[in-house]
Tab-separated table of C-alpha atoms in Angstrom:
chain	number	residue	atom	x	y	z
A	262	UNK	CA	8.344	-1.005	-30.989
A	263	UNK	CA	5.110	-0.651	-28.871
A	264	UNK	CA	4.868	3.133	-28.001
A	265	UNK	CA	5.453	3.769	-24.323
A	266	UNK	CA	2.028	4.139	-22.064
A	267	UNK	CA	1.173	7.382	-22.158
A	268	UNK	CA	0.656	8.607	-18.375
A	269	UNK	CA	-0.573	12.375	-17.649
A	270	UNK	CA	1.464	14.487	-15.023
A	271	UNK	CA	1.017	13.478	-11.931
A	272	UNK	CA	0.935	17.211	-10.463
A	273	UNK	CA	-2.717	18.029	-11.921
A	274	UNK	CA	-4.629	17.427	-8.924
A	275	UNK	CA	-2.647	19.493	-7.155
A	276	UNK	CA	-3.210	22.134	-9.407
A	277	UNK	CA	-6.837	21.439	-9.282
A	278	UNK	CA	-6.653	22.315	-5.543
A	279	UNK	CA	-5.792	25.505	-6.007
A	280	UNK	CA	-7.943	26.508	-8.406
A	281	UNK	CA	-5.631	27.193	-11.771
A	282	UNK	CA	-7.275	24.843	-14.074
A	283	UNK	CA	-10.399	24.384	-16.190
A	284	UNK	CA	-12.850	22.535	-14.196
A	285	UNK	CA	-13.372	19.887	-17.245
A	286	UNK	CA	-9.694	18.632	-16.420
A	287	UNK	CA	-7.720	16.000	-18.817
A	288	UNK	CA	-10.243	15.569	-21.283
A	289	UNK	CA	-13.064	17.717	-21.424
A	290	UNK	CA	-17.063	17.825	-19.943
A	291	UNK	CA	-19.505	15.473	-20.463
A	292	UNK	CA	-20.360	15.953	-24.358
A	293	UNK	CA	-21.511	14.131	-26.646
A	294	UNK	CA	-24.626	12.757	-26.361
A	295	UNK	CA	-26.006	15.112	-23.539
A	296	UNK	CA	-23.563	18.350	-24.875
A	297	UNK	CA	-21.397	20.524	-22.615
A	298	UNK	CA	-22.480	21.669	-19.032
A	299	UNK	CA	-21.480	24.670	-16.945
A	300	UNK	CA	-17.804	24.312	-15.515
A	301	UNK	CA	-17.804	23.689	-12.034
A	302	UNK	CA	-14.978	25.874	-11.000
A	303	UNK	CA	-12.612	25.008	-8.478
A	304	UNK	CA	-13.363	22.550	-5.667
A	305	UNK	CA	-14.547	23.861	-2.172
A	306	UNK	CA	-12.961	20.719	-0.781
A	307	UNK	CA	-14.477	21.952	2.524
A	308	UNK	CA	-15.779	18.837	3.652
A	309	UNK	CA	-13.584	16.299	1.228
A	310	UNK	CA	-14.250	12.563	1.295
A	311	UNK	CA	-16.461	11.104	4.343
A	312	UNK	CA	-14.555	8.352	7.103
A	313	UNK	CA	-17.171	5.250	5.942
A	314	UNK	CA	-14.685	2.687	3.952
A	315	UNK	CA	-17.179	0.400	2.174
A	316	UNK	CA	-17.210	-3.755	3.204
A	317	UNK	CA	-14.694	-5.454	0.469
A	318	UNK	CA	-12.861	-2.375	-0.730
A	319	UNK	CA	-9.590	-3.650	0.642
A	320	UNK	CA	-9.699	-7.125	-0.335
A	321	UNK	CA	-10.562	-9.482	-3.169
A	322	UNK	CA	-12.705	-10.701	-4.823
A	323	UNK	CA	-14.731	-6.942	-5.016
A	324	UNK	CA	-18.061	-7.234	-3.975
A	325	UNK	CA	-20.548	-7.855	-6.972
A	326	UNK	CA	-24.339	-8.402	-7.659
A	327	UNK	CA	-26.164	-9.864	-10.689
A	328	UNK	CA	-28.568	-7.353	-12.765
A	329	UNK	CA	-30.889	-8.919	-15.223
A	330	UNK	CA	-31.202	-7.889	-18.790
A	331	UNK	CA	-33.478	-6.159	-20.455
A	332	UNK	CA	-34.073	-2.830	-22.539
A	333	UNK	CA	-33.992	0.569	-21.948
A	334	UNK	CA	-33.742	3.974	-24.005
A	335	UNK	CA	-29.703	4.863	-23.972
A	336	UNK	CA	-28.418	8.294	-24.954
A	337	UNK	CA	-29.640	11.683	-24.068
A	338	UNK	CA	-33.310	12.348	-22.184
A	339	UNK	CA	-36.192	11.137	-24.710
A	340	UNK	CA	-36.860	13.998	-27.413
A	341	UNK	CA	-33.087	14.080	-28.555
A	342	UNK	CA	-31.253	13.062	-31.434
A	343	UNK	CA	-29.621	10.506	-29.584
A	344	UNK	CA	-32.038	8.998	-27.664
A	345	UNK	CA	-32.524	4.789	-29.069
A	346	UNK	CA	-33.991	1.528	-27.790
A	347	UNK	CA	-31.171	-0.627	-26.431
A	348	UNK	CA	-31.458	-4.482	-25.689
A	349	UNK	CA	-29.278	-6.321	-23.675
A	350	UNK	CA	-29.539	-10.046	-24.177
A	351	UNK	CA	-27.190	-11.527	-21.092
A	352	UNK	CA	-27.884	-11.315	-17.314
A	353	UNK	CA	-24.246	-9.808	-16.020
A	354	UNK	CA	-22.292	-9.521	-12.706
A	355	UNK	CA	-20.996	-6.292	-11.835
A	356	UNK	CA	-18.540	-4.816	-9.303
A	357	UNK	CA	-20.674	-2.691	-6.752
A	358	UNK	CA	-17.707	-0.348	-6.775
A	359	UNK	CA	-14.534	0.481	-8.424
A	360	UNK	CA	-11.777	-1.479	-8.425
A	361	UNK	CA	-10.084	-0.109	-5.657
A	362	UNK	CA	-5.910	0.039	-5.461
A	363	UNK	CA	-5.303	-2.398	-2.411
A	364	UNK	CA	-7.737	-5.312	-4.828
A	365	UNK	CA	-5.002	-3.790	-7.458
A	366	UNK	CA	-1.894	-4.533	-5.430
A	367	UNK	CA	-3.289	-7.476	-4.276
A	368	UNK	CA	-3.570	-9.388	-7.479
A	369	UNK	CA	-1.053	-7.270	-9.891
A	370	UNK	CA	1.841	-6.429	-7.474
A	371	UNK	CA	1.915	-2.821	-8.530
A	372	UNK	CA	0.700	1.063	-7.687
A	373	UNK	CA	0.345	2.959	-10.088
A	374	UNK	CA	-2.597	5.253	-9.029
A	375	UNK	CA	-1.380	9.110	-8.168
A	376	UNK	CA	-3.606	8.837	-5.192
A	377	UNK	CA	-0.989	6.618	-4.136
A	378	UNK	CA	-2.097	6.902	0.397
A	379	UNK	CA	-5.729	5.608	-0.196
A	380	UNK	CA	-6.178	1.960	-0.657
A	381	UNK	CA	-9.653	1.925	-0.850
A	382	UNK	CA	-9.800	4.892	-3.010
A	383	UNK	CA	-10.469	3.998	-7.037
A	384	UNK	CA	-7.212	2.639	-8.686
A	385	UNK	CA	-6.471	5.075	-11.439
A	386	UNK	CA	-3.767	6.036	-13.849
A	387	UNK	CA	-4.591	2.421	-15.560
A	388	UNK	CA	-5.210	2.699	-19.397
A	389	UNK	CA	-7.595	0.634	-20.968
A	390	UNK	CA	-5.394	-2.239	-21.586
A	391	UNK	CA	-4.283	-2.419	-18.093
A	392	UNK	CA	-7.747	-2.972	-16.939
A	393	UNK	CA	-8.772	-5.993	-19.598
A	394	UNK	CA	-5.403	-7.585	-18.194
A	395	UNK	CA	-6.246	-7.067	-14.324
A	396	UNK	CA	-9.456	-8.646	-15.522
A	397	UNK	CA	-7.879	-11.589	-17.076
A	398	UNK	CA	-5.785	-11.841	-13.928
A	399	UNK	CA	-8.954	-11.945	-12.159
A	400	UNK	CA	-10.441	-14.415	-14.208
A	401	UNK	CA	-7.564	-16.776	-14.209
A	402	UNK	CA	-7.847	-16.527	-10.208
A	403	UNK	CA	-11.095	-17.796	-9.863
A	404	UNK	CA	-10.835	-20.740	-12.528
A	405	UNK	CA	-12.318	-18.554	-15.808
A	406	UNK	CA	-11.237	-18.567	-18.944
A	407	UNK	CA	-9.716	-15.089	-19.815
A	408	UNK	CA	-11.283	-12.614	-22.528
A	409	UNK	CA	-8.382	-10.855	-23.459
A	410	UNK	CA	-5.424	-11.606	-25.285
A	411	UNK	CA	-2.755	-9.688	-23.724
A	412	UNK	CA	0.807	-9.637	-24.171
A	413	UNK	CA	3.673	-7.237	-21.990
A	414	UNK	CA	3.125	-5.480	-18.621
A	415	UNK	CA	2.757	-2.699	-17.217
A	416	UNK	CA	3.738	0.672	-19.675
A	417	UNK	CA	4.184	-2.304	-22.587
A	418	UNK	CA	0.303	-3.951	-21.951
A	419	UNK	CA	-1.410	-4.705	-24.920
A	420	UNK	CA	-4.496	-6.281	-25.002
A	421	UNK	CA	-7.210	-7.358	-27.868
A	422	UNK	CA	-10.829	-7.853	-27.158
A	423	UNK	CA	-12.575	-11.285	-27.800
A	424	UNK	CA	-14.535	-11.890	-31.403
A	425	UNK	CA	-18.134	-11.827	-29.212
A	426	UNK	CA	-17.154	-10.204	-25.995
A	427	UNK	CA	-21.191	-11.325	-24.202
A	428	UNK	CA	-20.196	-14.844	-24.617
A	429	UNK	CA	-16.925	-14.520	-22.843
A	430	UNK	CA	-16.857	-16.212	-19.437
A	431	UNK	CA	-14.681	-14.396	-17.714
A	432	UNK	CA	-14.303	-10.780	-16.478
A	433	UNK	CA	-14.483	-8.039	-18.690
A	434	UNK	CA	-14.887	-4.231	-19.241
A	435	UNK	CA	-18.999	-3.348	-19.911
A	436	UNK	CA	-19.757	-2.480	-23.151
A	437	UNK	CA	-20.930	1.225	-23.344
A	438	UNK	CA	-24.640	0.339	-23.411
A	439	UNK	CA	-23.925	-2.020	-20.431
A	440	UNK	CA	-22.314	0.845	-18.633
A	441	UNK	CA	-25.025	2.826	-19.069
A	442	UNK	CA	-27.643	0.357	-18.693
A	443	UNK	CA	-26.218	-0.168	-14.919
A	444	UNK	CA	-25.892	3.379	-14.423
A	445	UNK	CA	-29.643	3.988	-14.947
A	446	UNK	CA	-30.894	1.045	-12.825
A	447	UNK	CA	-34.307	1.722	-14.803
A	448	UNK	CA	-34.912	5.576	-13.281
A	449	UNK	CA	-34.998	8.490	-15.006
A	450	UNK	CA	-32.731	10.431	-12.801
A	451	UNK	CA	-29.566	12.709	-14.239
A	452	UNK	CA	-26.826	10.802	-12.167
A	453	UNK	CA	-26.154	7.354	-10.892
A	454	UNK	CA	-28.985	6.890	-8.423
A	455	UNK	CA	-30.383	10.695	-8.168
A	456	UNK	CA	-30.984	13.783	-9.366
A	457	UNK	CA	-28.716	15.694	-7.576
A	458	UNK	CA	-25.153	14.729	-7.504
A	459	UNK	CA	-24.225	15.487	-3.958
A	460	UNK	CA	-26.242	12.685	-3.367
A	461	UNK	CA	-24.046	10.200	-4.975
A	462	UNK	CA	-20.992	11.502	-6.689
A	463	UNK	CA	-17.606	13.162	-6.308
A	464	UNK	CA	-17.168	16.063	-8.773
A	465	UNK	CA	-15.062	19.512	-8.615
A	466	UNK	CA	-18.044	21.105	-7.017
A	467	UNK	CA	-17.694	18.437	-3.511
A	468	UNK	CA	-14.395	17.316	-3.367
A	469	UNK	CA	-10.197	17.926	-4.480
A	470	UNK	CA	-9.218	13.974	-4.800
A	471	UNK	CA	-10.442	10.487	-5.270
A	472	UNK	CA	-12.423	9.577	-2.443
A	473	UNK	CA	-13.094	5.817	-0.599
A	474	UNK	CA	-15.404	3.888	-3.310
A	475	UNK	CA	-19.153	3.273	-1.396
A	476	UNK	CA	-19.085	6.525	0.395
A	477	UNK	CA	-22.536	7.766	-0.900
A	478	UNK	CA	-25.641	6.411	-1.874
A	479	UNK	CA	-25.495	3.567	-4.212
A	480	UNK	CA	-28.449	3.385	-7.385
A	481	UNK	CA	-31.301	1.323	-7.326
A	482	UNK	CA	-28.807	-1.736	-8.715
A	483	UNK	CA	-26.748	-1.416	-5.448
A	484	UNK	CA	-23.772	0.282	-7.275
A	485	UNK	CA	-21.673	3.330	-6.006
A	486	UNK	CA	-19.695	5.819	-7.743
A	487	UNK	CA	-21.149	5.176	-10.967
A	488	UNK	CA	-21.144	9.406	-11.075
A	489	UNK	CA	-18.182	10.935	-10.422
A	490	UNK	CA	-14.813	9.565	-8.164
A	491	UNK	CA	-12.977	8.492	-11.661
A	492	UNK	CA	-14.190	8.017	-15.035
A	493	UNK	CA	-14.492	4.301	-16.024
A	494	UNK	CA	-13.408	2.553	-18.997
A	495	UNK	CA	-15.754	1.039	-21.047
A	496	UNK	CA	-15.051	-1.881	-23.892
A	497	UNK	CA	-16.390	-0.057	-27.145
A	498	UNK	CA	-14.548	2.335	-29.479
A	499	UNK	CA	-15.561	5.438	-29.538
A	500	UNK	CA	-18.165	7.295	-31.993
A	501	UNK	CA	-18.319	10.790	-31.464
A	502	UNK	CA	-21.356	12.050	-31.686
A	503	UNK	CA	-22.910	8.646	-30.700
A	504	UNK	CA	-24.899	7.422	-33.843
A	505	UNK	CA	-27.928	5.106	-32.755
A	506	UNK	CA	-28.559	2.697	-35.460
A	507	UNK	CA	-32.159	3.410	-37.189
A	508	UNK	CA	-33.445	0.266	-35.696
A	509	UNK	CA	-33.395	-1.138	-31.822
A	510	UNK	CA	-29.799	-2.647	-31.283
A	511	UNK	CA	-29.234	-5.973	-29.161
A	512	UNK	CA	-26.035	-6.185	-27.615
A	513	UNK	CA	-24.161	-3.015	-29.376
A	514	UNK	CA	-20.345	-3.197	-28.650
A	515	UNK	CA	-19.054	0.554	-30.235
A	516	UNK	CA	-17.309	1.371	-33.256
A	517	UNK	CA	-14.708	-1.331	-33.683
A	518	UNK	CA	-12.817	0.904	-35.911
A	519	UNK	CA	-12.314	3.722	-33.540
A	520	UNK	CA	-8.811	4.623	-32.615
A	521	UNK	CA	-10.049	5.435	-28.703
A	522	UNK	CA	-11.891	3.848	-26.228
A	523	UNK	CA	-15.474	4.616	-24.899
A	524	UNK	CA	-15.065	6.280	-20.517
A	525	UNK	CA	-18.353	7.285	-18.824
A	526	UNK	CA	-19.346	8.737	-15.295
A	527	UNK	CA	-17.022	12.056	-14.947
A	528	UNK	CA	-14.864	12.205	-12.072
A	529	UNK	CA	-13.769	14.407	-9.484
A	530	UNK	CA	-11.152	16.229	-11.334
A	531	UNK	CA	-14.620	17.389	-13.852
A	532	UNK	CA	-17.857	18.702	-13.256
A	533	UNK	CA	-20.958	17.940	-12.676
A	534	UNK	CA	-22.665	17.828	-16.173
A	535	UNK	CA	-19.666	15.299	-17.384
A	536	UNK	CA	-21.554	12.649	-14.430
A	537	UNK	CA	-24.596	12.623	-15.838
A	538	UNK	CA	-25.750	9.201	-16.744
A	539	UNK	CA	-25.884	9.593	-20.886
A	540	UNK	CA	-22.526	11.597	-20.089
A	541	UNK	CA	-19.667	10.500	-22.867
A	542	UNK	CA	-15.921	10.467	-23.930
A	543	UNK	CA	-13.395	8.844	-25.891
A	544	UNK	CA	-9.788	8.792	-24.500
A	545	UNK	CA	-6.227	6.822	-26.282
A	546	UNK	CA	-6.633	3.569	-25.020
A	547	UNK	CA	-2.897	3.555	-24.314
A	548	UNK	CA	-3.634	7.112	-21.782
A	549	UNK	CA	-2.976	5.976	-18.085
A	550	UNK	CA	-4.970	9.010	-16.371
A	551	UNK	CA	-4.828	10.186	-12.670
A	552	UNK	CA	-8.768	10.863	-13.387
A	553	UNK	CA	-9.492	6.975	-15.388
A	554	UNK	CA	-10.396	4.210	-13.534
A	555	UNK	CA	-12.853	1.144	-14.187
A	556	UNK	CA	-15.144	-1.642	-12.865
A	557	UNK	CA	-15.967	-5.085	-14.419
A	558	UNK	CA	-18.879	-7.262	-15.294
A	559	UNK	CA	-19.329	-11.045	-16.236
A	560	UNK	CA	-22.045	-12.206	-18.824
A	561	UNK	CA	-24.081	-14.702	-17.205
């Protein structure tokens, strides 16, 4: 029998407002690559999420825009052990934001986020094989040919990954280095699109709950919430520490054998070292979250 999703209380944010719990929330800080920050501590939540609801948040398709490849150093700042040269061989669209729970309901029928009153807040409490099947729903909706292989629904979702996810047609989860690649949008800053995360990310330290997706500024790429709102699933399994291979890697897709799945960009729940842009964790692939969400791309 296929073991039942595994979905986290839905009370922790709750707790989080008032303070009781450990700022790094369901699964820890940002480690990893970059290694532990400071705990944020609990959430002023003074100010909470702005009134602005971002163009195509409550509809589909999501808004997208097409980033050319290229290279770029992925890991922790130059100097560190994990610092490598990273080449990524296929142009790709990408959502400009989250995938938001109204383009959820809309196409899958369901609600499953915990956030359950904010429609264009970031679906969450999705696991990883949740999002690959939204994205083969939203393939098979615009005439693509689906990348997963998925079988059940909902708490019974299983999907598997295609042989050579770049030359997949459809919509997919990034790899990690795509994630990050995005992320960056060729700066050097710590988080999505700046240095300081006020400037583009909800964490513990600005706000109690998801907030609207495309609220703050976006990076250089035209993407929001890349920092902080909900961490985002990524396609690779997960290698903890992350190992760059001795030689510049084209196209790397994780550690197939890894019994988790790769989730970057913090959320609010965490703080604000776990949003920095070389920021890493794994998580059970089968884990439906309250503080996981996810975006898609398209090789092109």
């Amino acid at each position: 029998m296929v073991p039942a999703l595994r979905r986290l209380p839905l009370t922790l944010p709750l707790v989080l407002l008032a303070g009781c719990v450990d700022s790094k929330g369901d699964s820890g800080g940002g480690d990893g690559a970059g290694g532990e920050g400071d705990d944020g501590g609990s959430p002023s939540a003074l100010d909470g999420c702005l009134d602005t609801v971002a163009d195509g948040a409550d509809s589909l398709p999501p808004p997208s825009v097409e980033v050319a490849a290229g290279s770029f150093t992925m890991g922790a700042p130059e100097g560190t052990p994990t610092a490598h040269a990273v080449t990524l061989s296929h142009d790709l669209a990408v959502t400009t934001t989250e995938i938001t729970q109204a383009q959820w309901q809309q196409l899958m029928g369901s609600q499953p986020a915990a956030n359950s009153t904010c429609p264009t807040c970031p679906v969450e409490s999705v696991s990883w094989h949740e999002a690959a099947a939204f994205a083969d729903a939203w393939s098979e909706s615009e005439g693509l040919a689906a990348c997963y292989a998925c079988t059940g629904t909902g708490a019974e979702t299983r999907c598997t990954p295609p042989a050579v996810l770049q030359d997949c047609a459809g919509w997919r989860l990034p790899t990690e280095a795509e994630w990050e690649y995005l992320a960056r949008a060729g700066a050097a800053t710590t988080y999505a699109g700046a240095d300081t995360i006020e400037a583009v990310g909800w964490t513990i330290e600005n706000v109690g709950s998801t907030c609207p997706v495309g609220q703050l500024s976006p990076n250089d790429h035209g993407l929001y919430d890349m920092s902080g709102n909900v961490w985002e699933w990524v396609h690779d399994g997960h290698a903890d520490p992350l190992e760059p291979a001795a030689d510049p890697e084209l196209d790397p897709t994780g550690d197939d054998s890894a019994t988790t799945r790769g989730t970057r960009g913090g959320s609010y729940f965490n703080d604000e070292a776990s949003a920095r842009v070389w920021a890493r964790r794994g998580l059970d692939p089968a884990t439906a979250s309250p503080f996981q969400g996810f975006r898609l791309v398209r090789s092109r």
